[in-house]
Tab-separated table of C-alpha atoms in Angstrom:
chain	number	residue	atom	x	y	z
R	1	MET	CA	-37.984	7.206	23.948
R	2	PRO	CA	-40.549	9.652	25.409
R	3	ASP	CA	-43.945	8.227	26.335
R	4	SER	CA	-45.555	10.433	23.682
R	5	ALA	CA	-43.765	8.358	21.026
R	6	LEU	CA	-44.751	4.994	22.532
R	7	SER	CA	-47.643	2.741	21.672
R	8	ALA	CA	-48.708	-0.753	22.588
R	9	ALA	CA	-47.315	-1.981	19.260
R	10	SER	CA	-43.912	-0.355	19.817
R	11	LEU	CA	-43.283	-1.899	23.225
R	12	PRO	CA	-42.370	-5.489	24.131
R	13	THR	CA	-45.166	-7.838	25.112
R	14	VAL	CA	-46.099	-8.318	28.753
R	15	ARG	CA	-46.435	-12.041	29.444
R	16	ILE	CA	-49.281	-12.645	31.875
R	17	GLY	CA	-50.201	-16.059	33.214
R	18	LEU	CA	-51.603	-18.156	36.028
R	19	PRO	CA	-50.247	-21.266	37.779
R	20	VAL	CA	-52.964	-23.460	36.204
R	21	TRP	CA	-54.728	-23.419	32.856
R	22	GLN	CA	-57.902	-25.222	33.894
R	23	ASP	CA	-60.322	-25.334	36.793
R	24	PRO	CA	-63.917	-26.644	36.893
R	25	TYR	CA	-65.064	-23.323	38.392
R	26	TRP	CA	-64.100	-21.482	35.223
R	27	GLN	CA	-66.672	-23.398	33.181
R	28	SER	CA	-69.382	-21.292	34.824
R	29	THR	CA	-67.411	-18.044	35.051
R	30	TRP	CA	-64.694	-16.609	32.807
R	31	LEU	CA	-64.576	-19.572	30.410
R	32	ALA	CA	-68.326	-20.145	30.361
R	33	ARG	CA	-69.714	-21.574	27.128
R	34	GLN	CA	-66.237	-22.710	26.079
R	35	PRO	CA	-65.304	-26.292	25.118
R	36	ALA	CA	-64.419	-28.639	27.942
R	37	ALA	CA	-60.743	-28.574	26.915
R	38	GLN	CA	-59.645	-25.380	28.624
R	39	LEU	CA	-56.066	-24.899	27.367
R	40	PRO	CA	-57.186	-23.519	23.957
R	41	ALA	CA	-59.625	-21.152	25.684
R	42	TYR	CA	-56.982	-20.118	28.221
R	43	GLY	CA	-54.476	-19.514	25.418
R	44	ARG	CA	-56.870	-17.170	23.613
R	45	ARG	CA	-57.051	-14.945	26.698
R	46	LEU	CA	-53.632	-15.142	28.336
R	47	ASN	CA	-50.215	-15.438	26.711
R	48	SER	CA	-48.250	-17.510	29.235
R	49	ILE	CA	-48.563	-20.135	31.962
R	50	GLU	CA	-46.437	-20.945	34.995
R	51	GLY	CA	-46.185	-24.675	34.556
R	52	ASN	CA	-45.471	-26.531	37.786
R	53	THR	CA	-46.177	-30.044	36.518
R	54	THR	CA	-42.626	-30.630	35.267
R	55	PHE	CA	-41.285	-29.978	38.757
R	56	TYR	CA	-42.851	-33.291	39.799
R	57	SER	CA	-42.762	-35.390	36.632
R	58	LEU	CA	-42.000	-35.059	32.932
R	59	PRO	CA	-44.735	-35.380	30.304
R	60	ASP	CA	-44.456	-37.681	27.316
R	61	PRO	CA	-43.654	-36.159	23.898
R	62	GLN	CA	-47.210	-36.679	22.629
R	63	THR	CA	-48.581	-34.598	25.489
R	64	VAL	CA	-46.101	-31.812	24.792
R	65	THR	CA	-47.106	-31.813	21.127
R	66	ARG	CA	-50.780	-31.506	22.091
R	67	TRP	CA	-49.977	-28.577	24.377
R	68	ALA	CA	-48.117	-26.784	21.614
R	69	SER	CA	-50.896	-27.271	19.072
R	70	ALA	CA	-53.562	-26.058	21.506
R	71	VAL	CA	-52.303	-22.472	21.832
R	72	PRO	CA	-51.629	-19.579	19.413
R	73	GLU	CA	-48.183	-18.866	17.981
R	74	HIS	CA	-47.640	-15.920	20.324
R	75	PHE	CA	-48.207	-18.026	23.472
R	76	ARG	CA	-45.215	-18.887	25.657
R	77	PHE	CA	-45.090	-21.765	28.130
R	78	THR	CA	-42.892	-21.553	31.200
R	79	PHE	CA	-41.923	-24.740	32.987
R	80	LYS	CA	-39.892	-25.559	36.069
R	81	PHE	CA	-36.810	-27.704	36.060
R	82	ASN	CA	-37.612	-31.013	37.703
R	83	GLN	CA	-37.143	-31.263	41.477
R	84	VAL	CA	-34.566	-34.027	41.046
R	85	ILE	CA	-32.322	-31.453	39.352
R	86	SER	CA	-32.914	-28.530	41.709
R	87	HIS	CA	-33.591	-30.179	45.059
R	88	GLU	CA	-32.381	-33.770	45.123
R	89	ALA	CA	-29.223	-33.406	43.033
R	90	GLY	CA	-28.749	-29.776	44.063
R	91	LEU	CA	-27.420	-29.016	40.532
R	92	ARG	CA	-24.662	-31.640	40.962
R	93	ASP	CA	-24.028	-34.271	38.273
R	94	CYS	CA	-27.394	-33.624	36.645
R	95	GLU	CA	-26.346	-33.037	33.028
R	96	ALA	CA	-28.200	-36.117	31.756
R	97	LEU	CA	-31.365	-35.128	33.621
R	98	VAL	CA	-31.261	-31.599	32.187
R	99	ASP	CA	-30.756	-32.943	28.672
R	100	GLN	CA	-33.667	-35.330	29.183
R	101	GLN	CA	-36.003	-32.553	30.286
R	102	LEU	CA	-35.039	-30.165	27.494
R	103	HIS	CA	-35.434	-32.963	24.956
R	104	CYS	CA	-38.835	-33.735	26.455
R	105	LEU	CA	-39.991	-30.134	25.984
R	106	ALA	CA	-38.406	-29.667	22.554
R	107	GLY	CA	-41.814	-30.165	20.931
R	108	LEU	CA	-42.853	-26.736	22.180
R	109	GLY	CA	-40.340	-25.075	19.869
R	110	ASP	CA	-40.518	-21.286	20.120
R	111	LYS	CA	-43.501	-21.608	22.446
R	112	LEU	CA	-41.139	-22.461	25.311
R	113	GLY	CA	-40.668	-19.001	26.788
R	114	LEU	CA	-38.777	-19.629	30.017
R	115	MET	CA	-37.408	-22.407	32.148
R	116	LEU	CA	-37.763	-21.713	35.865
R	117	LEU	CA	-35.117	-22.952	38.279
R	118	GLN	CA	-36.525	-22.924	41.819
R	119	LEU	CA	-33.785	-23.492	44.384
R	120	PRO	CA	-34.456	-24.608	47.971
R	121	ALA	CA	-33.887	-22.380	50.995
R	122	GLN	CA	-30.710	-24.294	51.921
R	123	PHE	CA	-29.094	-23.354	48.603
R	124	GLY	CA	-26.866	-20.550	49.904
R	125	PRO	CA	-23.943	-18.432	48.682
R	126	ASP	CA	-21.481	-21.286	49.114
R	127	ARG	CA	-23.253	-23.158	46.315
R	128	LEU	CA	-23.147	-20.371	43.730
R	129	PRO	CA	-20.290	-22.069	41.817
R	130	LEU	CA	-22.719	-24.935	41.168
R	131	LEU	CA	-25.257	-22.469	39.794
R	132	ALA	CA	-22.623	-20.813	37.615
R	133	ALA	CA	-21.615	-24.167	36.123
R	134	PHE	CA	-25.267	-25.129	35.616
R	135	LEU	CA	-26.116	-21.909	33.756
R	136	LYS	CA	-22.948	-22.057	31.663
R	137	ARG	CA	-23.878	-25.460	30.309
R	138	LEU	CA	-27.410	-24.508	29.199
R	139	PRO	CA	-28.065	-23.676	25.528
R	140	ASP	CA	-27.603	-19.988	24.721
R	141	SER	CA	-31.084	-19.931	23.168
R	142	LEU	CA	-32.756	-20.981	26.422
R	143	ASN	CA	-34.268	-18.241	28.584
R	144	VAL	CA	-33.932	-19.047	32.285
R	145	ALA	CA	-35.274	-17.536	35.506
R	146	VAL	CA	-33.799	-18.438	38.899
R	147	GLU	CA	-35.675	-18.292	42.202
R	148	VAL	CA	-33.717	-18.319	45.457
R	149	ARG	CA	-35.035	-18.485	49.008
R	150	HIS	CA	-31.888	-18.324	51.163
R	151	CYS	CA	-31.968	-15.197	53.334
R	152	ALA	CA	-28.429	-14.160	52.263
R	153	PHE	CA	-29.721	-13.368	48.790
R	154	PHE	CA	-32.100	-10.737	50.171
R	155	ALA	CA	-29.704	-8.915	52.525
R	156	LYS	CA	-28.342	-6.380	49.992
R	157	SER	CA	-24.909	-7.766	50.830
R	158	ASP	CA	-21.877	-8.874	48.840
R	159	ASP	CA	-23.479	-12.308	48.553
R	160	GLU	CA	-26.565	-10.859	46.918
R	161	ARG	CA	-24.551	-8.591	44.631
R	162	TYR	CA	-22.431	-11.552	43.532
R	163	PHE	CA	-25.579	-13.592	42.856
R	164	ASN	CA	-27.104	-10.806	40.765
R	165	ARG	CA	-23.874	-10.352	38.777
R	166	LEU	CA	-23.715	-14.089	38.153
R	167	LEU	CA	-27.211	-13.986	36.663
R	168	GLN	CA	-26.374	-10.915	34.585
R	169	ASP	CA	-23.230	-12.583	33.230
R	170	HIS	CA	-25.296	-15.533	32.023
R	171	GLY	CA	-28.272	-13.512	30.781
R	172	ALA	CA	-30.479	-15.209	33.381
R	173	ASN	CA	-33.442	-13.574	35.078
R	174	ARG	CA	-33.976	-13.278	38.804
R	175	MET	CA	-37.414	-14.511	39.812
R	176	ILE	CA	-39.088	-11.918	42.055
R	177	MET	CA	-41.536	-13.305	44.607
R	178	ASP	CA	-44.093	-10.838	45.995
R	179	THR	CA	-46.151	-12.368	48.803
R	180	ARG	CA	-46.898	-9.120	50.645
R	181	ALA	CA	-50.617	-9.250	49.898
R	182	LEU	CA	-50.850	-12.900	50.964
R	183	PHE	CA	-49.417	-12.057	54.381
R	184	THR	CA	-51.488	-8.879	54.798
R	185	GLY	CA	-54.199	-8.857	57.442
R	186	PRO	CA	-55.671	-11.728	59.418
R	187	SER	CA	-56.220	-15.111	57.865
R	188	ASP	CA	-59.834	-15.183	56.689
R	189	CYS	CA	-60.083	-18.916	56.058
R	190	ALA	CA	-58.241	-22.187	56.587
R	191	LEU	CA	-56.968	-22.150	53.012
R	192	VAL	CA	-55.190	-18.797	53.456
R	193	SER	CA	-53.523	-20.116	56.613
R	194	GLU	CA	-52.390	-23.221	54.755
R	195	VAL	CA	-51.016	-21.274	51.775
R	196	ARG	CA	-49.108	-18.970	54.126
R	197	THR	CA	-47.218	-21.991	55.444
R	198	LYS	CA	-46.169	-22.966	51.908
R	199	LYS	CA	-45.190	-19.661	50.307
R	200	PRO	CA	-41.918	-17.937	51.243
R	201	ARG	CA	-42.132	-14.622	53.064
R	202	VAL	CA	-39.057	-12.969	51.581
R	203	PRO	CA	-38.242	-9.312	50.854
R	204	VAL	CA	-39.277	-8.002	47.442
R	205	ASN	CA	-35.881	-7.139	45.960
R	206	VAL	CA	-36.679	-5.717	42.538
R	207	VAL	CA	-33.862	-6.184	40.054
R	208	ALA	CA	-33.874	-7.103	36.380
R	209	THR	CA	-30.782	-9.208	35.670
R	210	GLY	CA	-31.966	-10.337	32.238
R	211	GLN	CA	-34.319	-9.393	29.437
R	212	GLN	CA	-37.319	-11.311	30.817
R	213	PRO	CA	-37.851	-10.195	34.415
R	214	VAL	CA	-40.260	-12.522	36.202
R	215	VAL	CA	-42.664	-11.587	38.995
R	216	ARG	CA	-44.680	-14.162	40.910
R	217	PHE	CA	-47.401	-12.188	42.699
R	218	VAL	CA	-49.397	-14.006	45.384
R	219	GLY	CA	-52.532	-12.199	46.505
R	220	ASN	CA	-55.036	-12.747	49.270
R	221	ASN	CA	-58.851	-12.677	49.253
R	222	VAL	CA	-59.218	-8.921	49.858
R	223	SER	CA	-59.349	-6.905	46.647
R	224	GLU	CA	-58.143	-3.718	48.343
R	225	ASP	CA	-55.034	-5.441	49.731
R	226	ASN	CA	-54.197	-6.841	46.327
R	227	ALA	CA	-54.735	-3.478	44.631
R	228	ARG	CA	-52.426	-1.702	47.067
R	229	CYS	CA	-49.633	-4.250	46.587
R	230	LEU	CA	-50.043	-4.185	42.807
R	231	VAL	CA	-49.499	-0.416	42.569
R	232	PRO	CA	-45.660	-0.469	42.437
R	233	TRP	CA	-45.707	-3.086	39.684
R	234	ILE	CA	-47.614	-0.858	37.274
R	235	ASN	CA	-44.770	1.635	36.820
R	236	LYS	CA	-42.107	-1.057	37.084
R	237	CYS	CA	-43.765	-3.093	34.336
R	238	HIS	CA	-43.926	-0.010	32.136
R	239	GLN	CA	-40.308	0.873	32.885
R	240	TRP	CA	-39.170	-2.610	31.894
R	241	ARG	CA	-41.103	-2.366	28.631
R	242	THR	CA	-39.558	0.984	27.747
R	243	GLU	CA	-36.129	-0.551	28.434
R	244	GLY	CA	-36.881	-3.203	25.821
R	245	ARG	CA	-37.493	-6.007	28.322
R	246	THR	CA	-40.323	-8.534	28.154
R	247	PRO	CA	-41.745	-8.891	31.678
R	248	TYR	CA	-43.497	-12.021	32.886
R	249	PHE	CA	-46.157	-11.701	35.599
R	250	PHE	CA	-47.717	-14.790	37.160
R	251	PHE	CA	-50.710	-14.266	39.443
R	252	HIS	CA	-51.654	-16.566	42.325
R	253	ARG	CA	-54.514	-16.524	44.820
R	254	PRO	CA	-54.988	-18.786	47.875
R	255	ASP	CA	-57.424	-20.729	45.694
R	256	ASN	CA	-56.107	-20.366	42.160
R	257	LYS	CA	-59.568	-20.675	40.680
R	258	ASP	CA	-59.760	-16.973	41.617
R	259	ALA	CA	-56.439	-16.070	39.969
R	260	PRO	CA	-57.946	-14.764	36.679
R	261	TRP	CA	-59.582	-11.912	38.568
R	262	LEU	CA	-56.255	-10.924	40.112
R	263	ALA	CA	-54.686	-10.861	36.647
R	264	GLN	CA	-57.573	-8.710	35.430
R	265	GLN	CA	-57.074	-6.370	38.384
R	266	PHE	CA	-53.461	-5.819	37.315
R	267	ILE	CA	-54.386	-5.342	33.660
R	268	ASP	CA	-57.101	-2.816	34.528
R	269	ALA	CA	-54.729	-0.831	36.750
R	270	TYR	CA	-52.030	-0.774	34.055
R	271	ASN	CA	-54.469	0.274	31.347
R	272	ARG	CA	-55.888	3.102	33.446
R	273	GLN	CA	-52.391	4.498	33.899
R	274	TYR	CA	-51.105	3.816	30.388
R	275	PRO	CA	-54.164	3.775	28.095
R	276	ASP	CA	-52.073	4.323	24.950
R	277	MET	CA	-49.955	1.252	25.763
R	278	ALA	CA	-52.849	-0.886	26.988
R	279	LEU	CA	-52.601	-4.604	27.650
R	280	PRO	CA	-55.246	-6.987	26.239
R	281	SER	CA	-58.128	-7.315	28.684
R	282	LEU	CA	-59.489	-10.640	29.881
R	283	GLU	CA	-62.910	-8.963	29.744
R	284	LEU	CA	-63.786	-10.221	33.184
R	285	ALA	CA	-66.471	-8.587	35.255
R	286	ALA	CA	-65.872	-7.667	38.886
R	287	VAL	CA	-64.535	-10.289	41.250
R	288	PRO	CA	-67.366	-12.712	42.116
R	289	ALA	CA	-69.076	-12.220	45.437
R	290	GLN	CA	-67.364	-13.905	48.389
R	291	SER	CA	-70.314	-16.228	48.820
R	292	ALA	CA	-69.497	-17.653	45.396
R	293	LEU	CA	-65.825	-18.118	46.240
R	294	PHE	CA	-65.991	-20.075	49.517
């Protein structure tokens, strides 16, 4: 379909989220004058969340029900499979654990957008049969994204091609990690140095293996660096939309209290380039002065 025939209403939604839905700093900034409970306010401005809490422990059903009732119908949660499944069991003999987690999150209903499977760096090509069996057993209605960190999956080799085909065969999405901005320039504070030790520095291999491509973008504290690294994602996001895909973009900063401004930076750049297909703005002003951030 030519761009002249496209509009924001005719294209799939872009899911944009942060790794947290609340921070005390937001009470005096982008969520100022909002109720203390920040999930409803967050859900009125963004349409997804990268939920890391389930990686460490599972919530009780009452908590899940509260989460679901706090956000609009169009909102989509994303949650990680628990670390016992992905790291301790290594996808072996974990059927009961998977069933337990999916049952736990069932209260979200259609508001469960994606389940994220983050695999450790030691999960290499020799373990792909385990991944194939894991994906095969999941419900067909469940949308899944898989993140790998083993270097073989970034070498544009037979191993990587086999991995991508495996995901395609199961309708699973490859999680794309972009940490280029994080590792750009000197470290300007202790927090940046610490975050650099925790985030993987892997090549940005851009491939959509499913209908919900997922990008985790980790910025630094320099707006110009972030803007430069965001540029390629503007056209790629638009391309995915015109292909009928629903992209997910999750934005991180060294201190994630600053992440809303990185999301706004992406939205502004997209809307300047594609004003007729504009994304909803967070209506944030410019990034706060550095003296307010540190």
